[in-house]
PDB file of C-alpha atoms in Angstrom:
ATOM      1  CA  MET A 112      53.982  28.290  -1.878  1.00 48.00           C
ATOM      2  CA  SER A 113      53.428  30.449   1.098  1.00 49.00           C
ATOM      3  CA  THR A 114      52.442  29.143   4.522  1.00 52.00           C
ATOM      4  CA  THR A 115      48.967  30.605   4.134  1.00 51.00           C
ATOM      5  CA  ASP A 116      48.486  28.713   0.892  1.00 52.00           C
ATOM      6  CA  SER A 117      49.635  25.500   2.422  1.00 53.00           C
ATOM      7  CA  SER A 118      47.340  25.865   5.456  1.00 53.00           C
ATOM      8  CA  PHE A 119      44.430  26.633   3.116  1.00 46.00           C
ATOM      9  CA  LEU A 120      45.011  23.580   0.964  1.00 50.00           C
ATOM     10  CA  ARG A 121      45.502  21.151   3.888  1.00 54.00           C
ATOM     11  CA  PRO A 122      41.875  21.077   4.982  1.00 59.00           C
ATOM     12  CA  ARG A 123      40.778  20.678   1.347  1.00 62.00           C
ATOM     13  CA  LEU A 124      43.220  17.762   0.807  1.00 58.00           C
ATOM     14  CA  LEU A 125      42.129  16.160   4.149  1.00 60.00           C
ATOM     15  CA  GLY A 126      38.497  16.569   3.207  1.00 67.00           C
ATOM     16  CA  ARG A 127      39.074  14.968  -0.220  1.00 77.00           C
ATOM     17  CA  ALA A 128      40.899  12.018   1.229  1.00 77.00           C
ATOM     18  CA  THR A 129      38.074  11.522   3.843  1.00 81.00           C
ATOM     19  CA  VAL A 130      35.547  11.459   1.073  1.00 78.00           C
ATOM     20  CA  ASN A 131      37.626   8.974  -0.988  1.00 82.00           C
ATOM     21  CA  VAL A 132      37.948   6.665   2.017  1.00 84.00           C
ATOM     22  CA  VAL A 133      34.212   6.792   2.578  1.00 85.00           C
ATOM     23  CA  VAL A 134      33.470   6.040  -1.049  1.00 86.00           C
ATOM     24  CA  ALA A 135      36.042   3.214  -1.129  1.00 88.00           C
ATOM     25  CA  VAL A 136      34.486   1.614   2.030  1.00 88.00           C
ATOM     26  CA  SER A 137      30.901   2.015   0.621  1.00 88.00           C
ATOM     27  CA  VAL A 138      32.127   0.302  -2.648  1.00 85.00           C
ATOM     28  CA  LEU A 139      33.755  -2.533  -0.776  1.00 87.00           C
ATOM     29  CA  TYR A 140      30.639  -2.996   1.381  1.00 88.00           C
ATOM     30  CA  THR A 141      28.534  -3.236  -1.725  1.00 85.00           C
ATOM     31  CA  LEU A 142      30.832  -5.340  -3.995  1.00 85.00           C
ATOM     32  CA  LEU A 143      32.190  -7.852  -1.495  1.00 86.00           C
ATOM     33  CA  PRO A 144      28.942  -9.727  -1.070  1.00 85.00           C
ATOM     34  CA  VAL A 145      28.544  -9.835  -4.772  1.00 85.00           C
ATOM     35  CA  LEU A 146      32.147 -11.100  -5.274  1.00 86.00           C
ATOM     36  CA  TRP A 147      31.501 -13.751  -2.627  1.00 84.00           C
ATOM     37  CA  LEU A 148      28.289 -14.815  -4.364  1.00 86.00           C
ATOM     38  CA  VAL A 149      30.114 -15.080  -7.773  1.00 86.00           C
ATOM     39  CA  LEU A 150      33.016 -17.140  -6.259  1.00 84.00           C
ATOM     40  CA  ALA A 151      30.642 -19.393  -4.247  1.00 84.00           C
ATOM     41  CA  ALA A 152      28.409 -20.173  -7.220  1.00 84.00           C
ATOM     42  CA  THR A 153      31.388 -21.787  -8.955  1.00 85.00           C
ATOM     43  CA  LYS A 154      32.145 -24.102  -6.073  1.00 82.00           C
ATOM     44  CA  ASP A 155      30.840 -27.597  -5.285  1.00 80.00           C
ATOM     45  CA  ARG A 156      29.448 -28.538  -1.929  1.00 79.00           C
ATOM     46  CA  ASP A 157      32.689 -29.692  -0.361  1.00 76.00           C
ATOM     47  CA  ALA A 158      34.503 -26.544  -1.378  1.00 74.00           C
ATOM     48  CA  LEU A 159      31.598 -24.396   0.144  1.00 75.00           C
ATOM     49  CA  PHE A 160      31.744 -26.232   3.465  1.00 73.00           C
ATOM     50  CA  SER A 161      35.534 -25.891   3.681  1.00 74.00           C
ATOM     51  CA  SER A 162      35.304 -22.072   2.915  1.00 64.00           C
ATOM     52  CA  ASP A 163      37.949 -22.489   0.211  1.00 64.00           C
ATOM     53  CA  LEU A 164      36.487 -20.090  -2.274  1.00 65.00           C
ATOM     54  CA  LEU A 165      39.728 -18.640  -3.555  1.00 65.00           C
ATOM     55  CA  SER A 166      41.431 -21.926  -4.703  1.00 65.00           C
ATOM     56  CA  THR A 167      40.831 -23.719  -7.974  1.00 64.00           C
ATOM     57  CA  SER A 168      39.605 -26.880  -6.299  1.00 69.00           C
ATOM     58  CA  GLY A 169      35.989 -27.751  -6.338  1.00 68.00           C
ATOM     59  CA  PHE A 170      35.421 -25.561  -9.489  1.00 77.00           C
ATOM     60  CA  SER A 171      32.059 -26.694 -10.923  1.00 82.00           C
ATOM     61  CA  PRO A 172      29.867 -23.862 -12.260  1.00 83.00           C
ATOM     62  CA  VAL A 173      28.522 -25.962 -15.110  1.00 87.00           C
ATOM     63  CA  GLN A 174      27.521 -28.821 -12.777  1.00 89.00           C
ATOM     64  CA  ASN A 175      25.953 -26.356 -10.380  1.00 86.00           C
ATOM     65  CA  LEU A 176      23.927 -24.792 -13.252  1.00 90.00           C
ATOM     66  CA  GLN A 177      22.754 -28.218 -14.443  1.00 91.00           C
ATOM     67  CA  ASP A 178      21.746 -29.188 -10.905  1.00 90.00           C
ATOM     68  CA  LEU A 179      19.911 -25.925 -10.417  1.00 91.00           C
ATOM     69  CA  PHE A 180      17.625 -26.537 -13.411  1.00 91.00           C
ATOM     70  CA  ALA A 181      17.226 -30.196 -12.684  1.00 91.00           C
ATOM     71  CA  MET A 182      16.478 -29.913  -8.967  1.00 89.00           C
ATOM     72  CA  ASP A 183      12.798 -30.794  -7.987  1.00 87.00           C
ATOM     73  CA  GLY A 184      11.835 -31.430 -11.581  1.00 88.00           C
ATOM     74  CA  GLY A 185      13.066 -28.094 -12.979  1.00 88.00           C
ATOM     75  CA  LEU A 186      11.038 -25.829 -10.554  1.00 93.00           C
ATOM     76  CA  TYR A 187      13.689 -23.092 -10.680  1.00 94.00           C
ATOM     77  CA  GLY A 188      13.078 -22.406 -14.280  1.00 94.00           C
ATOM     78  CA  ARG A 189       9.288 -22.041 -13.552  1.00 95.00           C
ATOM     79  CA  TRP A 190      10.017 -19.738 -10.717  1.00 95.00           C
ATOM     80  CA  TYR A 191      12.289 -17.598 -12.897  1.00 95.00           C
ATOM     81  CA  LEU A 192       9.638 -17.263 -15.565  1.00 95.00           C
ATOM     82  CA  ASN A 193       7.084 -16.377 -12.882  1.00 95.00           C
ATOM     83  CA  SER A 194       9.366 -13.646 -11.467  1.00 95.00           C
ATOM     84  CA  LEU A 195       9.878 -12.176 -15.021  1.00 94.00           C
ATOM     85  CA  LEU A 196       6.098 -12.217 -15.540  1.00 94.00           C
ATOM     86  CA  TYR A 197       5.279 -10.649 -12.238  1.00 95.00           C
ATOM     87  CA  ALA A 198       8.089  -8.056 -12.423  1.00 94.00           C
ATOM     88  CA  VAL A 199       8.341  -7.121 -16.122  1.00 94.00           C
ATOM     89  CA  LEU A 200       4.652  -7.091 -16.916  1.00 95.00           C
ATOM     90  CA  GLY A 201       3.664  -5.726 -13.553  1.00 95.00           C
ATOM     91  CA  ALA A 202       6.291  -2.925 -13.679  1.00 95.00           C
ATOM     92  CA  ALA A 203       5.290  -2.015 -17.151  1.00 95.00           C
ATOM     93  CA  VAL A 204       1.470  -1.786 -16.435  1.00 95.00           C
ATOM     94  CA  GLY A 205       2.187  -0.235 -13.031  1.00 95.00           C
ATOM     95  CA  ALA A 206       4.489   2.466 -14.456  1.00 94.00           C
ATOM     96  CA  LEU A 207       1.951   3.388 -17.060  1.00 95.00           C
ATOM     97  CA  LEU A 208      -0.799   3.669 -14.356  1.00 94.00           C
ATOM     98  CA  SER A 209       1.455   5.665 -12.026  1.00 94.00           C
ATOM     99  CA  VAL A 210       2.634   8.151 -14.573  1.00 94.00           C
ATOM    100  CA  ALA A 211      -0.938   8.609 -15.934  1.00 94.00           C
ATOM    101  CA  CYS A 212      -2.215   9.292 -12.374  1.00 94.00           C
ATOM    102  CA  GLY A 213       0.593  11.665 -11.725  1.00 94.00           C
ATOM    103  CA  TYR A 214      -0.048  13.460 -15.033  1.00 93.00           C
ATOM    104  CA  ALA A 215      -3.740  13.842 -14.038  1.00 93.00           C
ATOM    105  CA  PHE A 216      -2.777  15.369 -10.614  1.00 93.00           C
ATOM    106  CA  ASP A 217      -0.441  17.776 -12.382  1.00 91.00           C
ATOM    107  CA  LYS A 218      -2.477  18.945 -15.395  1.00 91.00           C
ATOM    108  CA  TYR A 219      -6.089  18.816 -14.397  1.00 90.00           C
ATOM    109  CA  ARG A 220      -8.204  20.565 -11.811  1.00 89.00           C
ATOM    110  CA  PHE A 221     -10.799  18.608  -9.898  1.00 88.00           C
ATOM    111  CA  GLN A 222     -12.365  18.722  -6.542  1.00 90.00           C
ATOM    112  CA  HIS A 223     -10.184  17.943  -3.525  1.00 90.00           C
ATOM    113  CA  LYS A 224      -7.206  17.328  -5.724  1.00 91.00           C
ATOM    114  CA  GLU A 225      -4.595  18.242  -3.161  1.00 90.00           C
ATOM    115  CA  LYS A 226      -6.327  16.333  -0.362  1.00 92.00           C
ATOM    116  CA  LEU A 227      -6.327  13.253  -2.531  1.00 93.00           C
ATOM    117  CA  PHE A 228      -2.715  13.745  -3.400  1.00 93.00           C
ATOM    118  CA  GLY A 229      -2.054  14.083   0.312  1.00 93.00           C
ATOM    119  CA  LEU A 230      -3.546  10.632   0.778  1.00 93.00           C
ATOM    120  CA  VAL A 231      -1.221   9.318  -1.882  1.00 92.00           C
ATOM    121  CA  LEU A 232       1.807  10.769  -0.005  1.00 90.00           C
ATOM    122  CA  ALA A 233       0.506   9.194   3.198  1.00 92.00           C
ATOM    123  CA  ALA A 234       0.285   5.835   1.454  1.00 91.00           C
ATOM    124  CA  VAL A 235       3.907   6.167   0.461  1.00 89.00           C
ATOM    125  CA  MET A 236       4.903   5.928   4.161  1.00 89.00           C
ATOM    126  CA  VAL A 237       2.870   2.806   4.871  1.00 87.00           C
ATOM    127  CA  PRO A 238       5.172  -0.304   4.848  1.00 85.00           C
ATOM    128  CA  GLN A 239       4.160  -2.963   2.357  1.00 82.00           C
ATOM    129  CA  THR A 240       4.244  -5.707   4.987  1.00 83.00           C
ATOM    130  CA  VAL A 241       1.448  -3.879   6.898  1.00 86.00           C
ATOM    131  CA  LEU A 242      -0.842  -4.183   3.890  1.00 88.00           C
ATOM    132  CA  ALA A 243      -0.153  -7.942   3.269  1.00 87.00           C
ATOM    133  CA  LEU A 244      -2.910  -9.267   5.665  1.00 89.00           C
ATOM    134  CA  PRO A 245      -5.586  -6.884   4.531  1.00 91.00           C
ATOM    135  CA  LEU A 246      -4.750  -7.756   0.933  1.00 92.00           C
ATOM    136  CA  TYR A 247      -4.911 -11.414   1.795  1.00 93.00           C
ATOM    137  CA  LEU A 248      -8.365 -11.067   3.379  1.00 93.00           C
ATOM    138  CA  MET A 249      -9.582  -9.091   0.307  1.00 93.00           C
ATOM    139  CA  ALA A 250      -8.127 -11.639  -2.092  1.00 93.00           C
ATOM    140  CA  SER A 251      -9.694 -14.456  -0.036  1.00 93.00           C
ATOM    141  CA  GLU A 252     -13.183 -12.736  -0.346  1.00 93.00           C
ATOM    142  CA  ALA A 253     -12.650 -12.450  -4.147  1.00 92.00           C
ATOM    143  CA  GLY A 254     -11.463 -16.078  -4.394  1.00 92.00           C
ATOM    144  CA  LEU A 255      -8.040 -15.083  -5.703  1.00 92.00           C
ATOM    145  CA  VAL A 256      -5.872 -16.584  -3.074  1.00 93.00           C
ATOM    146  CA  ASN A 257      -3.185 -18.972  -4.454  1.00 94.00           C
ATOM    147  CA  THR A 258      -3.523 -17.659  -7.953  1.00 94.00           C
ATOM    148  CA  PHE A 259      -1.419 -15.499 -10.289  1.00 94.00           C
ATOM    149  CA  TRP A 260      -3.677 -12.443  -9.770  1.00 94.00           C
ATOM    150  CA  ALA A 261      -3.299 -12.473  -5.979  1.00 93.00           C
ATOM    151  CA  VAL A 262       0.335 -11.330  -6.439  1.00 93.00           C
ATOM    152  CA  PHE A 263      -0.009  -9.492  -9.722  1.00 94.00           C
ATOM    153  CA  ILE A 264      -2.834  -7.113  -9.071  1.00 93.00           C
ATOM    154  CA  PRO A 265      -1.471  -5.550  -5.703  1.00 92.00           C
ATOM    155  CA  VAL A 266       1.906  -4.662  -7.284  1.00 90.00           C
ATOM    156  CA  LEU A 267       0.264  -2.565 -10.055  1.00 91.00           C
ATOM    157  CA  PHE A 268      -0.573   0.347  -7.651  1.00 89.00           C
ATOM    158  CA  ASN A 269       2.431   2.231  -6.281  1.00 90.00           C
ATOM    159  CA  PRO A 270       1.793   5.556  -4.470  1.00 92.00           C
ATOM    160  CA  PHE A 271       5.518   6.495  -4.873  1.00 92.00           C
ATOM    161  CA  GLY A 272       5.275   6.062  -8.625  1.00 93.00           C
ATOM    162  CA  VAL A 273       2.243   8.386  -8.649  1.00 94.00           C
ATOM    163  CA  TYR A 274       4.279  10.946  -6.766  1.00 93.00           C
ATOM    164  CA  LEU A 275       7.157  10.591  -9.217  1.00 91.00           C
ATOM    165  CA  GLY A 276       4.769  10.804 -12.122  1.00 92.00           C
ATOM    166  CA  ARG A 277       3.508  14.192 -10.953  1.00 93.00           C
ATOM    167  CA  ILE A 278       7.053  15.464 -10.665  1.00 91.00           C
ATOM    168  CA  PHE A 279       8.038  14.169 -14.150  1.00 90.00           C
ATOM    169  CA  SER A 280       4.890  15.594 -15.611  1.00 91.00           C
ATOM    170  CA  ARG A 281       5.702  19.075 -14.162  1.00 89.00           C
ATOM    171  CA  GLY A 282       9.237  18.925 -15.432  1.00 85.00           C
ATOM    172  CA  TYR A 283       8.753  17.419 -18.888  1.00 87.00           C
ATOM    173  CA  VAL A 284       5.330  18.461 -20.214  1.00 88.00           C
ATOM    174  CA  PRO A 285       4.906  22.243 -20.759  1.00 88.00           C
ATOM    175  CA  ASP A 286       1.352  23.492 -20.401  1.00 87.00           C
ATOM    176  CA  GLU A 287       1.850  25.475 -23.651  1.00 89.00           C
ATOM    177  CA  VAL A 288       2.339  22.282 -25.711  1.00 88.00           C
ATOM    178  CA  LEU A 289      -0.989  20.889 -24.247  1.00 88.00           C
ATOM    179  CA  GLU A 290      -2.786  24.038 -25.213  1.00 88.00           C
ATOM    180  CA  ALA A 291      -1.314  23.965 -28.714  1.00 89.00           C
ATOM    181  CA  ALA A 292      -2.588  20.303 -29.139  1.00 86.00           C
ATOM    182  CA  ARG A 293      -6.025  21.334 -27.913  1.00 86.00           C
ATOM    183  CA  VAL A 294      -6.167  24.201 -30.288  1.00 86.00           C
ATOM    184  CA  ASP A 295      -5.416  21.749 -33.138  1.00 84.00           C
ATOM    185  CA  GLY A 296      -8.444  19.709 -32.095  1.00 84.00           C
ATOM    186  CA  ALA A 297      -6.836  16.835 -30.265  1.00 83.00           C
ATOM    187  CA  GLY A 298      -8.802  15.310 -27.474  1.00 85.00           C
ATOM    188  CA  GLU A 299      -7.433  14.768 -24.010  1.00 87.00           C
ATOM    189  CA  LEU A 300      -6.693  11.036 -24.500  1.00 89.00           C
ATOM    190  CA  THR A 301      -5.006  11.677 -27.879  1.00 88.00           C
ATOM    191  CA  THR A 302      -2.967  14.459 -26.450  1.00 89.00           C
ATOM    192  CA  TYR A 303      -1.776  12.343 -23.590  1.00 90.00           C
ATOM    193  CA  VAL A 304      -0.902   9.301 -25.788  1.00 88.00           C
ATOM    194  CA  ARG A 305       0.655  11.141 -28.743  1.00 87.00           C
ATOM    195  CA  VAL A 306       2.240  14.150 -27.042  1.00 87.00           C
ATOM    196  CA  SER A 307       2.560  13.896 -23.301  1.00 89.00           C
ATOM    197  CA  LEU A 308       3.483  10.194 -23.032  1.00 88.00           C
ATOM    198  CA  ARG A 309       6.442  10.690 -25.476  1.00 87.00           C
ATOM    199  CA  MET A 310       7.749  13.574 -23.405  1.00 88.00           C
ATOM    200  CA  LEU A 311       7.318  11.460 -20.157  1.00 89.00           C
ATOM    201  CA  GLY A 312       9.489   8.739 -21.590  1.00 87.00           C
ATOM    202  CA  PRO A 313      12.475   9.184 -19.167  1.00 85.00           C
ATOM    203  CA  GLY A 314      10.103   9.514 -16.270  1.00 87.00           C
ATOM    204  CA  LEU A 315       8.232   6.338 -17.309  1.00 90.00           C
ATOM    205  CA  ILE A 316      11.502   4.369 -17.483  1.00 89.00           C
ATOM    206  CA  THR A 317      12.603   5.635 -14.158  1.00 88.00           C
ATOM    207  CA  VAL A 318       9.261   4.565 -12.504  1.00 91.00           C
ATOM    208  CA  PHE A 319       9.539   1.246 -14.328  1.00 93.00           C
ATOM    209  CA  LEU A 320      12.967   0.597 -12.885  1.00 91.00           C
ATOM    210  CA  PHE A 321      11.826   1.340  -9.308  1.00 90.00           C
ATOM    211  CA  GLN A 322       8.771  -0.857  -9.659  1.00 93.00           C
ATOM    212  CA  LEU A 323      10.792  -3.636 -11.388  1.00 93.00           C
ATOM    213  CA  THR A 324      13.287  -3.760  -8.466  1.00 92.00           C
ATOM    214  CA  ALA A 325      10.510  -3.659  -5.942  1.00 92.00           C
ATOM    215  CA  ILE A 326       8.409  -6.475  -7.509  1.00 94.00           C
ATOM    216  CA  TRP A 327      11.402  -8.649  -8.325  1.00 93.00           C
ATOM    217  CA  ASN A 328      12.540  -8.488  -4.702  1.00 91.00           C
ATOM    218  CA  ASN A 329       8.971  -8.878  -3.398  1.00 89.00           C
ATOM    219  CA  PHE A 330       8.911 -11.734  -0.833  1.00 90.00           C
ATOM    220  CA  PHE A 331       6.361 -11.300   1.893  1.00 91.00           C
ATOM    221  CA  LEU A 332       3.312 -10.858  -0.381  1.00 92.00           C
ATOM    222  CA  PRO A 333       3.874 -14.006  -2.349  1.00 93.00           C
ATOM    223  CA  MET A 334       4.641 -15.970   0.856  1.00 93.00           C
ATOM    224  CA  VAL A 335       1.121 -14.866   2.250  1.00 93.00           C
ATOM    225  CA  MET A 336      -0.836 -15.379  -0.938  1.00 94.00           C
ATOM    226  CA  LEU A 337       0.663 -18.476  -2.469  1.00 93.00           C
ATOM    227  CA  SER A 338       0.897 -22.150  -1.444  1.00 91.00           C
ATOM    228  CA  ASP A 339       1.280 -23.638  -4.882  1.00 91.00           C
ATOM    229  CA  GLN A 340       5.042 -24.011  -5.647  1.00 92.00           C
ATOM    230  CA  ASP A 341       4.425 -23.645  -9.408  1.00 93.00           C
ATOM    231  CA  LEU A 342       3.232 -20.011  -8.787  1.00 94.00           C
ATOM    232  CA  TYR A 343       6.267 -19.032  -6.601  1.00 95.00           C
ATOM    233  CA  PRO A 344       8.713 -16.268  -7.581  1.00 95.00           C
ATOM    234  CA  VAL A 345      12.453 -16.815  -7.407  1.00 95.00           C
ATOM    235  CA  SER A 346      12.745 -15.095  -4.104  1.00 92.00           C
ATOM    236  CA  LEU A 347      10.109 -17.374  -2.348  1.00 93.00           C
ATOM    237  CA  GLY A 348      11.481 -20.474  -4.087  1.00 93.00           C
ATOM    238  CA  LEU A 349      14.984 -19.934  -3.057  1.00 93.00           C
ATOM    239  CA  TYR A 350      13.846 -19.252   0.460  1.00 92.00           C
ATOM    240  CA  GLN A 351      12.121 -22.557   0.605  1.00 92.00           C
ATOM    241  CA  TRP A 352      15.178 -24.405  -0.788  1.00 92.00           C
ATOM    242  CA  ASN A 353      17.448 -22.583   1.726  1.00 89.00           C
ATOM    243  CA  SER A 354      15.208 -23.750   4.456  1.00 88.00           C
ATOM    244  CA  SER A 355      15.540 -27.309   3.193  1.00 86.00           C
ATOM    245  CA  ALA A 356      19.356 -27.017   2.930  1.00 81.00           C
ATOM    246  CA  SER A 357      19.823 -27.614   6.644  1.00 78.00           C
ATOM    247  CA  VAL A 358      18.325 -31.130   6.193  1.00 82.00           C
ATOM    248  CA  SER A 359      19.540 -31.719   2.593  1.00 81.00           C
ATOM    249  CA  PRO A 360      22.966 -30.118   2.062  1.00 81.00           C
ATOM    250  CA  GLU A 361      22.775 -30.684  -1.684  1.00 82.00           C
ATOM    251  CA  TYR A 362      20.543 -27.620  -1.854  1.00 86.00           C
ATOM    252  CA  TYR A 363      23.353 -25.239  -0.840  1.00 87.00           C
ATOM    253  CA  PRO A 364      25.152 -25.016  -4.250  1.00 88.00           C
ATOM    254  CA  VAL A 365      21.935 -24.744  -6.238  1.00 91.00           C
ATOM    255  CA  VAL A 366      20.615 -21.929  -3.878  1.00 91.00           C
ATOM    256  CA  ILE A 367      23.771 -19.889  -4.337  1.00 91.00           C
ATOM    257  CA  MET A 368      23.798 -20.378  -8.131  1.00 92.00           C
ATOM    258  CA  GLY A 369      20.139 -19.526  -8.158  1.00 93.00           C
ATOM    259  CA  SER A 370      20.752 -16.421  -6.183  1.00 92.00           C
ATOM    260  CA  LEU A 371      23.431 -15.246  -8.697  1.00 92.00           C
ATOM    261  CA  LEU A 372      21.115 -15.745 -11.545  1.00 93.00           C
ATOM    262  CA  ALA A 373      18.378 -13.886  -9.808  1.00 93.00           C
ATOM    263  CA  VAL A 374      20.533 -10.768  -9.702  1.00 91.00           C
ATOM    264  CA  LEU A 375      21.196 -10.695 -13.448  1.00 91.00           C
ATOM    265  CA  PRO A 376      17.791  -9.368 -14.715  1.00 91.00           C
ATOM    266  CA  LEU A 377      18.087  -6.307 -12.461  1.00 90.00           C
ATOM    267  CA  ILE A 378      21.652  -5.581 -13.421  1.00 89.00           C
ATOM    268  CA  LEU A 379      20.784  -5.999 -17.116  1.00 90.00           C
ATOM    269  CA  ALA A 380      17.751  -3.692 -16.780  1.00 89.00           C
ATOM    270  CA  PHE A 381      19.854  -0.957 -15.174  1.00 86.00           C
ATOM    271  CA  VAL A 382      22.633  -1.209 -17.742  1.00 85.00           C
ATOM    272  CA  LEU A 383      20.260  -1.069 -20.640  1.00 85.00           C
ATOM    273  CA  LEU A 384      18.014   1.749 -19.307  1.00 81.00           C
ATOM    274  CA  GLN A 385      20.505   3.704 -17.314  1.00 76.00           C
ATOM    275  CA  ARG A 386      20.538   6.568 -19.853  1.00 73.00           C
ATOM    276  CA  PHE A 387      16.867   7.151 -19.384  1.00 69.00           C
ATOM    277  CA  TRP A 388      17.082   6.701 -15.652  1.00 61.00           C
ATOM    278  CA  ARG A 389      19.812   9.267 -15.240  1.00 61.00           C
ATOM    279  CA  SER A 390      17.904  11.885 -17.305  1.00 57.00           C
ATOM    280  CA  GLY A 391      14.713  11.103 -15.358  1.00 51.00           C
ATOM    281  CA  LEU A 392      16.418  11.636 -12.086  1.00 50.00           C
ATOM    282  CA  THR A 393      17.623  15.049 -13.189  1.00 49.00           C
ATOM    283  CA  ALA A 394      14.312  16.286 -14.524  1.00 49.00           C
ATOM    284  CA  GLY A 395      13.510  18.687 -11.694  1.00 44.00           C
ATOM    285  CA  ALA A 396      17.114  19.935 -11.418  1.00 41.00           C
ATOM    286  CA  VAL A 397      17.486  21.132 -15.007  1.00 41.00           C
ATOM    287  CA  LYS A 398      14.027  22.632 -15.584  1.00 44.00           C
TER     288      LYS A 398
END
């Protein structure tokens, strides 16, 4: 190999090595906390306080699991079901609403359409914590504070999901197909449900996953709206237990085990739906 060729390959190899190092550091940064959580969830209280996670002493995952679901009369199981109800049902209904709104913005002409869509884009940039107090005041006026609906209704409306719905509609639903359905006599609602919604399947799954993650990790809104522990989601319940752990150390193992179980639904959802998610993310790139 000539000197010119070696000098040409050296920057490429150096750049590839740099990229590999950055990727490796990113992977470690992401996986090390998860690894710590898995190891800590299998240890009893004494092993946790001694920071002896890598040894076989204090190995008690079954006992930690039993203590988790027995603590405070089995509140964790109630919190888990609440989170599943808030997140799965909320994400499903919210994804349907978002995709339908995005479809309407893409396929129909109406007055001030782009101005209204500009308001949707502006709402994307508003932090959810800023909206918590106005939502609380509105829920208080409606008599919904400390109820299931106080948390469930606000999570149904996602401006970012509407934005994604318009992009997916533009990428997946050709106007020619809609015209053909109308020529065959199908109404607008029938066309959307039987034709467009099927084409929007990957986009619908993608919006669902985004909303599922956001609702499952939602913390501030339930903290503002709820005072009844039976209505808490997992995130708020574990926060309360963690606050009590400084006074009652027996909460430490159950908080860690509960945190590990709280991660599992999101991992399961992404594993089962990743095929649709990937195709949804590449919709605009392959059109």
